[in-house]
mmCIF file of C-alpha atoms and ligand atoms in Angstrom:
data_model
loop_
_atom_site.group_PDB
_atom_site.id
_atom_site.type_symbol
_atom_site.label_atom_id
_atom_site.label_comp_id
_atom_site.label_asym_id
_atom_site.label_seq_id
_atom_site.Cartn_x
_atom_site.Cartn_y
_atom_site.Cartn_z
ATOM 1 C CA MET A 1 -11.367 65.834 -18.892
ATOM 2 C CA LEU A 2 -11.651 62.488 -20.811
ATOM 3 C CA ILE A 3 -9.586 59.347 -20.955
ATOM 4 C CA GLY A 4 -8.166 57.236 -23.114
ATOM 5 C CA TYR A 5 -7.241 53.427 -24.293
ATOM 6 C CA GLY A 6 -4.773 51.757 -26.809
ATOM 7 C CA GLU A 7 -3.232 48.515 -26.981
ATOM 8 C CA ASP A 8 -1.529 47.109 -30.706
ATOM 9 C CA SER A 9 0.791 43.763 -30.711
ATOM 10 C CA HIS A 10 2.788 42.810 -33.415
ATOM 11 C CA ARG A 11 4.262 39.414 -34.122
ATOM 12 C CA LEU A 12 8.158 40.183 -34.725
ATOM 13 C CA ALA A 13 9.626 38.707 -38.324
ATOM 14 C CA ALA A 14 13.417 38.708 -39.345
ATOM 15 C CA GLY A 15 14.359 41.628 -42.357
ATOM 16 C CA ARG A 16 12.324 44.491 -40.709
ATOM 17 C CA ARG A 17 13.288 47.696 -38.939
ATOM 18 C CA PHE A 18 11.903 47.985 -35.484
ATOM 19 C CA VAL A 19 10.335 52.177 -35.283
ATOM 20 C CA LEU A 20 8.877 52.335 -31.425
ATOM 21 C CA GLY A 21 6.826 55.904 -31.345
ATOM 22 C CA GLY A 22 8.717 57.604 -34.057
ATOM 23 C CA ILE A 23 12.283 56.069 -33.087
ATOM 24 C CA GLU A 24 14.165 53.423 -35.299
ATOM 25 C CA VAL A 25 15.120 50.581 -32.596
ATOM 26 C CA ALA A 26 18.232 48.948 -33.438
ATOM 27 C CA ALA A 27 17.487 44.470 -33.820
ATOM 28 C CA GLU A 28 17.497 40.812 -34.965
ATOM 29 C CA ARG A 29 13.722 41.197 -35.489
ATOM 30 C CA GLY A 30 11.113 44.369 -36.255
ATOM 31 C CA PRO A 31 7.169 44.354 -36.833
ATOM 32 C CA LEU A 32 5.497 42.533 -39.462
ATOM 33 C CA ALA A 33 2.567 44.542 -40.708
ATOM 34 C CA HIS A 34 0.973 45.702 -43.566
ATOM 35 C CA SER A 35 1.913 50.128 -42.306
ATOM 36 C CA ASP A 36 5.537 50.435 -40.627
ATOM 37 C CA GLY A 37 4.258 48.587 -37.232
ATOM 38 C CA ASP A 38 4.799 51.194 -34.803
ATOM 39 C CA ALA A 39 2.619 49.375 -31.756
ATOM 40 C CA LEU A 40 3.081 52.180 -30.303
ATOM 41 C CA LEU A 41 1.979 54.696 -32.408
ATOM 42 C CA HIS A 42 -0.408 53.085 -33.452
ATOM 43 C CA ALA A 43 -1.796 51.911 -29.363
ATOM 44 C CA VAL A 44 -1.355 56.317 -29.089
ATOM 45 C CA THR A 45 -3.592 56.664 -31.881
ATOM 46 C CA ASP A 46 -6.378 54.092 -30.968
ATOM 47 C CA ALA A 47 -6.034 55.512 -27.401
ATOM 48 C CA LEU A 48 -6.853 58.973 -28.793
ATOM 49 C CA LEU A 49 -9.367 57.628 -31.028
ATOM 50 C CA SER A 50 -11.438 55.624 -27.766
ATOM 51 C CA ALA A 51 -11.653 58.316 -25.651
ATOM 52 C CA LEU A 52 -13.959 60.386 -27.806
ATOM 53 C CA ALA A 53 -15.955 57.408 -28.552
ATOM 54 C CA LEU A 54 -14.338 57.528 -32.374
ATOM 55 C CA GLY A 55 -13.601 53.702 -33.336
ATOM 56 C CA ASP A 56 -10.432 52.723 -33.741
ATOM 57 C CA ILE A 57 -7.363 52.693 -36.408
ATOM 58 C CA GLY A 58 -9.255 50.264 -38.568
ATOM 59 C CA ALA A 59 -11.768 52.477 -39.619
ATOM 60 C CA LEU A 60 -9.425 55.784 -40.569
ATOM 61 C CA PHE A 61 -6.743 53.599 -42.337
ATOM 62 C CA PRO A 62 -8.184 49.829 -42.939
ATOM 63 C CA ASP A 63 -4.953 48.514 -43.842
ATOM 64 C CA ASP A 64 -6.086 46.465 -46.874
ATOM 65 C CA ALA A 65 -6.029 49.377 -48.862
ATOM 66 C CA ALA A 66 -2.660 50.165 -50.856
ATOM 67 C CA GLU A 67 -2.892 53.129 -49.792
ATOM 68 C CA ASN A 68 -1.465 52.532 -46.074
ATOM 69 C CA ARG A 69 1.045 50.238 -47.617
ATOM 70 C CA ALA A 70 4.486 50.888 -45.731
ATOM 71 C CA ARG A 71 2.111 54.127 -44.153
ATOM 72 C CA PRO A 72 4.437 56.044 -41.759
ATOM 73 C CA SER A 73 1.901 55.912 -37.873
ATOM 74 C CA VAL A 74 2.496 59.170 -37.501
ATOM 75 C CA ASP A 75 0.010 59.257 -40.462
ATOM 76 C CA PHE A 76 -2.299 57.784 -38.446
ATOM 77 C CA LEU A 77 -1.216 59.998 -35.392
ATOM 78 C CA ASN A 78 -2.480 63.699 -36.524
ATOM 79 C CA ARG A 79 -5.530 61.950 -37.954
ATOM 80 C CA ALA A 80 -6.416 61.227 -34.982
ATOM 81 C CA LEU A 81 -5.139 64.056 -33.870
ATOM 82 C CA ALA A 82 -6.498 66.352 -35.989
ATOM 83 C CA GLU A 83 -10.196 64.490 -34.879
ATOM 84 C CA VAL A 84 -9.566 65.629 -31.376
ATOM 85 C CA ARG A 85 -8.686 68.806 -31.720
ATOM 86 C CA GLY A 86 -11.790 70.182 -33.292
ATOM 87 C CA ARG A 87 -13.776 68.059 -30.603
ATOM 88 C CA GLY A 88 -11.886 70.661 -28.367
ATOM 89 C CA TYR A 89 -9.912 68.371 -26.644
ATOM 90 C CA ALA A 90 -5.933 68.628 -26.365
ATOM 91 C CA PRO A 91 -3.441 65.766 -24.885
ATOM 92 C CA ASP A 92 -2.664 66.728 -21.303
ATOM 93 C CA GLN A 93 -0.641 63.586 -20.053
ATOM 94 C CA LEU A 94 0.198 59.269 -21.631
ATOM 95 C CA ARG A 95 1.492 56.760 -20.361
ATOM 96 C CA ALA A 96 2.138 53.665 -22.502
ATOM 97 C CA VAL A 97 3.396 50.481 -21.529
ATOM 98 C CA VAL A 98 5.880 47.749 -23.535
ATOM 99 C CA THR A 99 5.769 44.509 -23.697
ATOM 100 C CA LEU A 100 8.918 42.803 -25.412
ATOM 101 C CA ASP A 101 11.961 40.809 -24.617
ATOM 102 C CA GLN A 102 14.446 41.564 -26.860
ATOM 103 C CA PRO A 103 16.171 44.385 -27.740
ATOM 104 C CA LYS A 104 16.575 46.461 -23.718
ATOM 105 C CA LEU A 105 14.666 49.367 -25.127
ATOM 106 C CA GLY A 106 16.575 51.811 -21.395
ATOM 107 C CA PRO A 107 18.580 52.727 -24.197
ATOM 108 C CA TYR A 108 16.262 54.936 -26.214
ATOM 109 C CA ARG A 109 13.384 56.099 -23.421
ATOM 110 C CA GLN A 110 14.755 59.455 -24.263
ATOM 111 C CA ALA A 111 14.272 58.907 -27.946
ATOM 112 C CA ILE A 112 10.780 58.724 -28.023
ATOM 113 C CA GLN A 113 9.670 60.119 -24.333
ATOM 114 C CA GLU A 114 10.837 62.960 -26.861
ATOM 115 C CA ASN A 115 9.433 61.983 -29.799
ATOM 116 C CA LEU A 116 5.932 61.758 -28.406
ATOM 117 C CA ALA A 117 5.768 64.627 -26.315
ATOM 118 C CA ARG A 118 7.155 66.772 -29.923
ATOM 119 C CA LEU A 119 4.092 64.879 -31.667
ATOM 120 C CA LEU A 120 0.945 65.792 -28.631
ATOM 121 C CA ASN A 121 2.586 68.908 -28.503
ATOM 122 C CA LEU A 122 3.662 67.680 -24.581
ATOM 123 C CA GLU A 123 6.085 68.533 -22.234
ATOM 124 C CA PRO A 124 8.799 65.385 -21.859
ATOM 125 C CA GLN A 125 7.636 64.496 -17.822
ATOM 126 C CA ARG A 126 3.861 65.090 -19.718
ATOM 127 C CA VAL A 127 4.729 60.775 -20.666
ATOM 128 C CA GLY A 128 5.269 57.986 -19.167
ATOM 129 C CA LEU A 129 7.531 55.254 -20.194
ATOM 130 C CA THR A 130 7.864 51.476 -18.999
ATOM 131 C CA PHE A 131 9.870 48.746 -20.533
ATOM 132 C CA LYS A 132 9.148 44.797 -20.024
ATOM 133 C CA THR A 133 9.888 41.348 -21.073
ATOM 134 C CA SER A 134 7.109 39.028 -21.313
ATOM 135 C CA GLU A 135 9.849 36.742 -18.896
ATOM 136 C CA GLY A 136 10.123 34.472 -22.408
ATOM 137 C CA LEU A 137 6.014 33.972 -22.038
ATOM 138 C CA ALA A 138 5.990 36.669 -25.741
ATOM 139 C CA PRO A 139 9.359 36.053 -26.764
ATOM 140 C CA ASP A 140 8.043 36.783 -30.652
ATOM 141 C CA HIS A 141 5.909 39.606 -30.271
ATOM 142 C CA VAL A 142 6.148 43.530 -29.653
ATOM 143 C CA GLN A 143 2.792 44.629 -27.032
ATOM 144 C CA VAL A 144 2.171 48.298 -26.163
ATOM 145 C CA ARG A 145 -0.366 49.546 -23.894
ATOM 146 C CA THR A 146 -1.373 53.005 -23.691
ATOM 147 C CA VAL A 147 -3.228 55.387 -21.105
ATOM 148 C CA ILE A 148 -3.713 59.079 -22.046
ATOM 149 C CA VAL A 149 -5.299 61.831 -20.722
ATOM 150 C CA LEU A 150 -7.480 64.836 -22.914
ATOM 151 C CA GLN A 151 -8.150 68.153 -21.536
ATOM 152 C CA GLU A 152 -10.420 70.421 -22.900
ATOM 153 C CA THR A 153 -9.007 73.402 -24.771
HETATM 154 O O1 C5P B 1 9.665 42.893 -17.495
HETATM 155 P P1 C5P B 1 11.371 42.871 -16.374
HETATM 156 O O2 C5P B 1 10.655 43.774 -14.782
HETATM 157 O O3 C5P B 1 12.052 41.758 -15.972
HETATM 158 O O4 C5P B 1 11.832 44.064 -16.193
HETATM 159 C C1 C5P B 1 13.012 44.408 -16.218
HETATM 160 C C2 C5P B 1 13.630 45.461 -16.190
HETATM 161 O O5 C5P B 1 14.053 45.572 -17.526
HETATM 162 C C3 C5P B 1 12.714 47.135 -16.744
HETATM 163 O O6 C5P B 1 13.864 48.088 -15.886
HETATM 164 C C4 C5P B 1 12.457 47.628 -17.963
HETATM 165 O O7 C5P B 1 13.153 49.283 -18.027
HETATM 166 C C5 C5P B 1 13.695 46.819 -18.451
HETATM 167 N N1 C5P B 1 13.377 46.000 -20.126
HETATM 168 C C6 C5P B 1 14.508 47.177 -21.446
HETATM 169 N N2 C5P B 1 13.215 47.188 -22.486
HETATM 170 C C7 C5P B 1 12.789 45.959 -22.662
HETATM 171 C C8 C5P B 1 12.302 45.217 -21.748
HETATM 172 C C9 C5P B 1 12.415 45.676 -20.376
HETATM 173 O O8 C5P B 1 15.087 47.566 -20.554
HETATM 174 N N3 C5P B 1 12.796 45.555 -23.735
HETATM 175 MG MG1 MG B 2 -0.091 48.017 -35.390
#
């Protein structure tokens, strides 16, 4: 068994789409980013890479490379998954904490959980999601922290 840990955060800005875990969230602001800014998929990608000490997302996808502009974050995730599977491991369970003041994510919990489960080939019950506000301490950003467990295949 291997454990991976990942984090990501993005500043929120007006006029940006808000995609989290591959699901579009209705919001007045969204993450400012070179890619699509999906902080949850970025954190999971880093967690996958960290489990095998493969560095981080920037090594695979430099954020100053033109081909990564507005790139769907699922590409990042799938590349990291391929690295993990190529070394004989597969995701077994995922936990993630999203800190965000607005909007409320509760209504999106099931859709995000099911999408992450589909992407990682897990049962939805193996994907635990926690949503927290910052209590107004960090109203302009979205922060994700995530732990993944891999099992040998
Ligand atoms: O941060 P706090 O513990 O006060 O969050 C209270 C509740 O709000 C939690 O149950 C959490 O699920 C929910 N929440 C949410 N969307 C957010 C932040 C918190 O649904 N963006
Ligand atoms: Mg990111």
